Short mmCIF file of C-alpha atoms in Angstrom, two decimals:
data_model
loop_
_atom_site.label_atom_id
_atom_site.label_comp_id
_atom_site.label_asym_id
_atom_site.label_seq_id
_atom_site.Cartn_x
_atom_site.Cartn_y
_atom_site.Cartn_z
CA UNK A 621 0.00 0.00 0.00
CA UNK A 622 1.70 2.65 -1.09
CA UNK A 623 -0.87 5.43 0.80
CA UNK A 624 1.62 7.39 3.02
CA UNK A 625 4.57 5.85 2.21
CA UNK A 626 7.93 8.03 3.45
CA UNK A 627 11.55 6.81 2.68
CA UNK A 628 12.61 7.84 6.15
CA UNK A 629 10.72 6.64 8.83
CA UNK A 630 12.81 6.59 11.48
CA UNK A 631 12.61 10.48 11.16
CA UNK A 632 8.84 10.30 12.20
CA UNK A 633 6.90 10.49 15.61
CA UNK A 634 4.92 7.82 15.73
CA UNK A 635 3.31 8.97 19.39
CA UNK A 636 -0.30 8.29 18.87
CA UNK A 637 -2.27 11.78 19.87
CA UNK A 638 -4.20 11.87 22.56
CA UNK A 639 -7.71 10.91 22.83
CA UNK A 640 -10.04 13.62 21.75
CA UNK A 641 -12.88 13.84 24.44
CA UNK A 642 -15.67 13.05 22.69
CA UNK A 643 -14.16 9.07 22.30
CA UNK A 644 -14.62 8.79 25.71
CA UNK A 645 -18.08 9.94 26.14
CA UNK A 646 -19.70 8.13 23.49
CA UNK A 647 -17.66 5.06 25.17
CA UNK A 648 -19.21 6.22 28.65
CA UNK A 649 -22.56 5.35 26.99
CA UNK A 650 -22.45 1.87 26.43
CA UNK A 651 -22.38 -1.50 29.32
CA UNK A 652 -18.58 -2.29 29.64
CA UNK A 653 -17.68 -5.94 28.11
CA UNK A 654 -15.27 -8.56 29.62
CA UNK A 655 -13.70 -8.80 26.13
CA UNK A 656 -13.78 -6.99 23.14
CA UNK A 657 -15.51 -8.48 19.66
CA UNK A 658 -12.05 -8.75 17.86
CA UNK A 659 -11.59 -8.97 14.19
CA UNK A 660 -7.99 -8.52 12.70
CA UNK A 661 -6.67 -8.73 9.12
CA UNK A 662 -5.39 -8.27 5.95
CA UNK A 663 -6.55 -6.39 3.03
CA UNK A 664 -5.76 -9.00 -0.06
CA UNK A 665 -5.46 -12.67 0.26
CA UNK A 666 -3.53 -13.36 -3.22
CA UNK A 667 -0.66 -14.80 -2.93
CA UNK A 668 1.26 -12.70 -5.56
CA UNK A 669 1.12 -10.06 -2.43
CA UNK A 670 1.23 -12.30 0.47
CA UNK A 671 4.73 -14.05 -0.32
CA UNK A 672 5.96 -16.37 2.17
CA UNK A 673 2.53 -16.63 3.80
CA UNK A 674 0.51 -19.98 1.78
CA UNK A 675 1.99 -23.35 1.80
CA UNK A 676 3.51 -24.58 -1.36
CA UNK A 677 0.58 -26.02 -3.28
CA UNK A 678 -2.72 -23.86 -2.00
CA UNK A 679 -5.15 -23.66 -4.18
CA UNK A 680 -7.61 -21.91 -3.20
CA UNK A 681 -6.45 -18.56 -1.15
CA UNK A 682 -9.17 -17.35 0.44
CA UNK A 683 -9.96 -20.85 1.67
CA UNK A 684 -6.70 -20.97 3.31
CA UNK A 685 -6.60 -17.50 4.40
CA UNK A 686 -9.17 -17.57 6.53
CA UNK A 687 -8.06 -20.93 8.60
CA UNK A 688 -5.38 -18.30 9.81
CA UNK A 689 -7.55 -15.17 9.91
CA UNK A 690 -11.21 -14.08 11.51
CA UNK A 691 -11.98 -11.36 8.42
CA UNK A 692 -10.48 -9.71 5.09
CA UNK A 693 -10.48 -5.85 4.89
CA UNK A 694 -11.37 -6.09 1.08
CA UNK A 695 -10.34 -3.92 -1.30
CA UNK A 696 -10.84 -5.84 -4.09
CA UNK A 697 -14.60 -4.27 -4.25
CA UNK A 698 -12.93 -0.48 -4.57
CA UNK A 699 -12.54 -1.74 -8.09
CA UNK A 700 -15.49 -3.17 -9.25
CA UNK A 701 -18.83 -4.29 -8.18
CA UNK A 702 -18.91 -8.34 -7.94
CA UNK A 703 -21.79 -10.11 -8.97
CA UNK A 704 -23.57 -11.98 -6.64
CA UNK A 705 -22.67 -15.53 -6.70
CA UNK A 706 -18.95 -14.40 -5.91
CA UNK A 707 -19.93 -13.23 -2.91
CA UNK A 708 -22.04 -16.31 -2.78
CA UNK A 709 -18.82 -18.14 -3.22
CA UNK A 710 -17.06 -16.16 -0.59
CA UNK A 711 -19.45 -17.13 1.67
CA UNK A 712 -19.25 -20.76 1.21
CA UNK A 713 -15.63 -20.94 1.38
CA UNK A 714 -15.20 -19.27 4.94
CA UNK A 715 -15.88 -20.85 8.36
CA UNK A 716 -18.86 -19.46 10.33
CA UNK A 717 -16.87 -17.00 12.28
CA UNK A 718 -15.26 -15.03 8.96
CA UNK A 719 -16.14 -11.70 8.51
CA UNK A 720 -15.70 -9.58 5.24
CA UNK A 721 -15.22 -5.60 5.41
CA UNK A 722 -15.49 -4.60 1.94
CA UNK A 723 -14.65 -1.15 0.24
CA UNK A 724 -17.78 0.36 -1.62
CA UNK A 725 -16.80 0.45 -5.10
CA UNK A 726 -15.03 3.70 -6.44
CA UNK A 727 -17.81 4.77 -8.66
CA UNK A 728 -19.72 5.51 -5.22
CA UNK A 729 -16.63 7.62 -3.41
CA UNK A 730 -14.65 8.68 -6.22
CA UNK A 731 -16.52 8.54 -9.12
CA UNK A 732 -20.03 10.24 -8.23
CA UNK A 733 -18.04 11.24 -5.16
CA UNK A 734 -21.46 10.21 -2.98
CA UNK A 735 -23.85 12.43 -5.68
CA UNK A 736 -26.77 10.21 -7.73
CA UNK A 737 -25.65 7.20 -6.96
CA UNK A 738 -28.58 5.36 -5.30
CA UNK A 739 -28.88 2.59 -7.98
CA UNK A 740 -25.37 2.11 -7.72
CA UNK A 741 -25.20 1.77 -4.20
CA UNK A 742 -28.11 -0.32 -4.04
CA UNK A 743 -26.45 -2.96 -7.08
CA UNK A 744 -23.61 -2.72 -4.71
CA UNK A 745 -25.41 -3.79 -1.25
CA UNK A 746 -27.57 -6.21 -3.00
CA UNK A 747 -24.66 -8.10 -4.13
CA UNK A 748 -22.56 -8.20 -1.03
CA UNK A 749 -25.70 -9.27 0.60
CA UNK A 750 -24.59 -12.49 -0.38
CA UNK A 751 -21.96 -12.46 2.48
CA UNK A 752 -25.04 -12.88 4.75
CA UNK A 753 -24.18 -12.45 8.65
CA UNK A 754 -20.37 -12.80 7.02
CA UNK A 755 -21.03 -8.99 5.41
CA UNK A 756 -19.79 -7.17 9.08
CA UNK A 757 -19.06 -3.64 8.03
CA UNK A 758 -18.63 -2.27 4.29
CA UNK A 759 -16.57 1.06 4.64
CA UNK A 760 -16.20 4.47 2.53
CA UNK A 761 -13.00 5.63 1.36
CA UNK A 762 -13.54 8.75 0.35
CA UNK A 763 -10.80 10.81 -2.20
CA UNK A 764 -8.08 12.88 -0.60
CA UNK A 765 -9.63 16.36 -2.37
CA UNK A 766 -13.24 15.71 -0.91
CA UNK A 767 -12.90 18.11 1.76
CA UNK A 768 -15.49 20.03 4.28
CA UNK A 769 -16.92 21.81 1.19
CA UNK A 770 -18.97 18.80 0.06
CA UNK A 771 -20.23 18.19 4.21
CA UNK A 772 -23.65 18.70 2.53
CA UNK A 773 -23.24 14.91 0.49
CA UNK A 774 -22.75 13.24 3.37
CA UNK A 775 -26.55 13.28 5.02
CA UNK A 776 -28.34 12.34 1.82
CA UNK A 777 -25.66 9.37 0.76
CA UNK A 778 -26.08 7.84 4.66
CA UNK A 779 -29.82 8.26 4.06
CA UNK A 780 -29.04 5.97 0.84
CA UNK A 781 -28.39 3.08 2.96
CA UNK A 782 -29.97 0.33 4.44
CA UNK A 783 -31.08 0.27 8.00
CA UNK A 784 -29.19 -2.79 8.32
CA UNK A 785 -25.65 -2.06 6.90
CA UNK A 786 -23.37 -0.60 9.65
CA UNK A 787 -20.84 1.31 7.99
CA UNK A 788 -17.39 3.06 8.36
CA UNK A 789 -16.24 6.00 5.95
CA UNK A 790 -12.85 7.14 5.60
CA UNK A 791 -11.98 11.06 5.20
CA UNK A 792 -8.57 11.84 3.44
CA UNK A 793 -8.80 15.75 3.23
CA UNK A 794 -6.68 17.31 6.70
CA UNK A 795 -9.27 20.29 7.09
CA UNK A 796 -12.03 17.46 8.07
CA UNK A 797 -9.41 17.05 11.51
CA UNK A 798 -7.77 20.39 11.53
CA UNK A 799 -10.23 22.47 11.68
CA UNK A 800 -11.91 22.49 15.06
CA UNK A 801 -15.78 24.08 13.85
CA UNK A 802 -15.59 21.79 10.45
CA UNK A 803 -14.67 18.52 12.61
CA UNK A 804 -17.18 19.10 15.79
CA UNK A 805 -20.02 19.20 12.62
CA UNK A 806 -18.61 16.15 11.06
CA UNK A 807 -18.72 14.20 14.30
CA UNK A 808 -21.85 15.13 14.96
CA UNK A 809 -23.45 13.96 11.39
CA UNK A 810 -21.45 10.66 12.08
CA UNK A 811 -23.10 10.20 15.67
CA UNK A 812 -26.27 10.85 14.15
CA UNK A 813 -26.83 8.27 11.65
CA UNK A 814 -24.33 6.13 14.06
CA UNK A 815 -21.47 6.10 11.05
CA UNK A 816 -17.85 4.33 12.44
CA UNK A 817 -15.08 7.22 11.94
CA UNK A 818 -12.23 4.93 10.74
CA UNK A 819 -9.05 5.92 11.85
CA UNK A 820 -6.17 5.72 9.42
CA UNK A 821 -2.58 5.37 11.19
CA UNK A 822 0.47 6.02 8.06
CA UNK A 823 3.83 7.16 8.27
CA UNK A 824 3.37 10.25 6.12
CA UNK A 825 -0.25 11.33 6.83
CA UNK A 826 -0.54 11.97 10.87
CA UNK A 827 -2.21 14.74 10.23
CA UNK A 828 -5.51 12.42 9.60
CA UNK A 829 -4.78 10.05 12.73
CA UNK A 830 -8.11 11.81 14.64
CA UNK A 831 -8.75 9.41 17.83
CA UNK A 832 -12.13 10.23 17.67
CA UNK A 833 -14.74 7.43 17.69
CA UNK A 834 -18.26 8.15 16.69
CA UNK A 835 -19.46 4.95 17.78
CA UNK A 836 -18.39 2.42 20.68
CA UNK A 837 -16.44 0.66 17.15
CA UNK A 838 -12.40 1.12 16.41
CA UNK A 839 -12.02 0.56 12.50
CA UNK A 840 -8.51 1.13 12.61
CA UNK A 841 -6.52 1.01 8.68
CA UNK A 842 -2.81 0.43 9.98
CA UNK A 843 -0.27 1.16 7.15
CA UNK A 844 3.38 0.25 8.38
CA UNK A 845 6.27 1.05 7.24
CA UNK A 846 8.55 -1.91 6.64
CA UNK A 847 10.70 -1.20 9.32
CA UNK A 848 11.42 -2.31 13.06
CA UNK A 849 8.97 0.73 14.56
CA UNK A 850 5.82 -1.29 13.15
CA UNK A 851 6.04 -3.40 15.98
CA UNK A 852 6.38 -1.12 18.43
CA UNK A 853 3.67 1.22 16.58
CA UNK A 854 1.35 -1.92 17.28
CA UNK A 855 2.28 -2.18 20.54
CA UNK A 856 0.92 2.03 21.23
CA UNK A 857 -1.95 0.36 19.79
CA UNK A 858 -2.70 -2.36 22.29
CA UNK A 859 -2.33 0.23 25.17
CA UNK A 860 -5.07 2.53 23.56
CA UNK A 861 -6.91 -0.09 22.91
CA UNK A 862 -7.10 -1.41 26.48
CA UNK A 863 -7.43 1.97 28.02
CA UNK A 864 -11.04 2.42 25.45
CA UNK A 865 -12.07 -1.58 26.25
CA UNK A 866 -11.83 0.23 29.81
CA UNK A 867 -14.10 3.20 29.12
CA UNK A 868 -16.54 1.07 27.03
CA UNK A 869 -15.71 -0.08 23.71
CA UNK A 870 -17.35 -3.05 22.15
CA UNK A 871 -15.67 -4.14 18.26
CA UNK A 872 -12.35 -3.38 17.35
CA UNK A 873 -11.52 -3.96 13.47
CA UNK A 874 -7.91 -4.11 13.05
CA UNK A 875 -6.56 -4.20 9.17
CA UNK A 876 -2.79 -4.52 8.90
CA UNK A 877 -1.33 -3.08 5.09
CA UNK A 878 2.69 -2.35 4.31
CA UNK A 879 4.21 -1.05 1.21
CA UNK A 880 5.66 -4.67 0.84
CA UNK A 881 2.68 -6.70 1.89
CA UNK A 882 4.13 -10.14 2.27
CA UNK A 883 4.67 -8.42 5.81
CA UNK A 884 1.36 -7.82 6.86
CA UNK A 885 0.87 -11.61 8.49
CA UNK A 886 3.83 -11.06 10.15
CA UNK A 887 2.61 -7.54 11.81
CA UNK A 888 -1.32 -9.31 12.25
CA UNK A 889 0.45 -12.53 14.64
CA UNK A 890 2.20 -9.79 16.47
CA UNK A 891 -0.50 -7.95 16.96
CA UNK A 892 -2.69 -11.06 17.68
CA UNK A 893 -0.52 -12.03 19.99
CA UNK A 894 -0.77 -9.03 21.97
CA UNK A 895 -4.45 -8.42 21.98
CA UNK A 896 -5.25 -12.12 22.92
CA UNK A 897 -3.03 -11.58 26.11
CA UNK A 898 -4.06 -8.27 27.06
CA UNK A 899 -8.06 -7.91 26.08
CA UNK A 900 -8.25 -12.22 27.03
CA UNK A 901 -9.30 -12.91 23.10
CA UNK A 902 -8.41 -16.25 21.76
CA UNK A 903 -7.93 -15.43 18.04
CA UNK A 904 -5.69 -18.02 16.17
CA UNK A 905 -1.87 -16.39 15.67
CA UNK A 906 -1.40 -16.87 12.18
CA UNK A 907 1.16 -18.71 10.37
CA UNK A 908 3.88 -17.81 8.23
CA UNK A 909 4.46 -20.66 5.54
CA UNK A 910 8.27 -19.53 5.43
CA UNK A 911 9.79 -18.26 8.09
CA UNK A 912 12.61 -16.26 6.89
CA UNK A 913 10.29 -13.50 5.75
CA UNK A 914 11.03 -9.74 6.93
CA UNK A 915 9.82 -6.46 6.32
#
């Protein structure tokens, strides 16, 4: 992933910012859990990517993938709309405790850029219906020069959806963050029609890492950076994590990505690792098929 990619990232601070204190009231709100509803991942399964990671001889990916994972972040859908018996497919070839997060498809974000696209949204939902109870939470991505001047697209486009899909958008403009009056509205359209505020963590865009939840849900994108401070980037992460499980939060979506992704299974089992001793979760570590993979 190639999304905030620096040569030098040893020169950046990685300190996560503090929380900002709206996380912890809409936390506040809910009924604390003993343990978190934990889904981590990757965001391909092909093996062309995932070097390293699939036993010699796999056939099918996504059947493998997801003896070692609990969900895909899938990006494949950014690029096209699937017809429905893929999804069907997808659906068959998962255990009963998979969950899929796919990206709407770009003629929805970046295309129509949220604007007259109900039938396309609708072809869209209809066909990842097909994922069933597997379909947990489709997310936005929205362009990196949709900024506060189109906040007026965003109430009609959630009114576009179905009661029953619970999703996450993505903002990629700084001012949404930045600027105190445009972000205070933002949050409050996302609390409204209860919309997850993912949180995107990259070496060369802190400027968008917001710590602001807009509901008790942490959809967090992780982009590392190849190099030895991913681990201990992931390991800020369990700490805030803990300290919201504390204050009330309930899922926490965790999608691992690197410039070189034949990492990202390595980064997930660390991560994994972590979370299973420190929020009690039992998720399976997953496996790396060869062992000498690095960054």
């Amino acid at each position: 992933m190639k999304f905030g990619k620096v040569d030098n990232p040893e020169n950046i601070d990685f300190t996560l910012p503090k929380d900002h204190p709206g996380t912890k009231e809409i936390l506040s709100k809910q009924k604390k859990v003993k343990k978190p509803n934990l889904y981590v991942g990757c965001a391909k399964w092909n093996k062309t990517d995932l070097k390293g990671f699939y036993p010699r001889g796999t056939k099918d990916e996504l059947a493998y993938y997801s003896t070692q994972f609990n969900s895909i972040e899938l990006n494949a859908t950014f690029y096209r709309i699937f017809p429905a018996d893929t999804f069907a497919g997808w659906y068959e070839k998962t255990p009963p405790d998979f969950r899929f997060f796919p990206k709407f498809f770009q003629g929805i974000s970046h295309w129509k850029r949220l604007q007259d696209c109900e039938d396309t949204v609708k072809e869209y939902v209809l066909n990842a219906s097909n994922l069933k109870e597997k379909l947990e939470m489709p997310f936005v991505q929205l362009p990196d020069n949709f900024g506060p001047k189109n906040m007026d697209r965003l109430e009609p486009f959630f009114k576009m959806l179905p009661k029953d899909i619970k999703p996450a958008i993505e903002f990629r403009h700084t001012d949404w963050f930045n600027n105190e009056e445009v972000a205070e509205a933002l949050y409050e359209i996302l609390e409204r029609y209860n919309i997850t505020n993912a949180i995107v963590d990259a070496a060369g865009r802190r400027d968008l890492l917001h710590m602001r939840l807009t509901t008790p849900t942490a959809f967090i994108r992780y982009n590392g950076a190849n190099h030895q401070s991913d681990y201990t980037r992931l390991d800020d992460w369990i700490d805030r994590l803990e300290t919201w499980i504390d204050q009330g939060l309930r899922d926490i979506y965790f999608f691992v990505h690197q410039n070189i992704e034949k990492a990202s299974p390595l980064l997930s089992a660390h991560f994994i690792k972590k979370a299973n001793e420190r929020f009690g979760t039992d998720l399976h570590i997953p496996q790396m098929d060869d062992p000498k993979t690095k960054f």
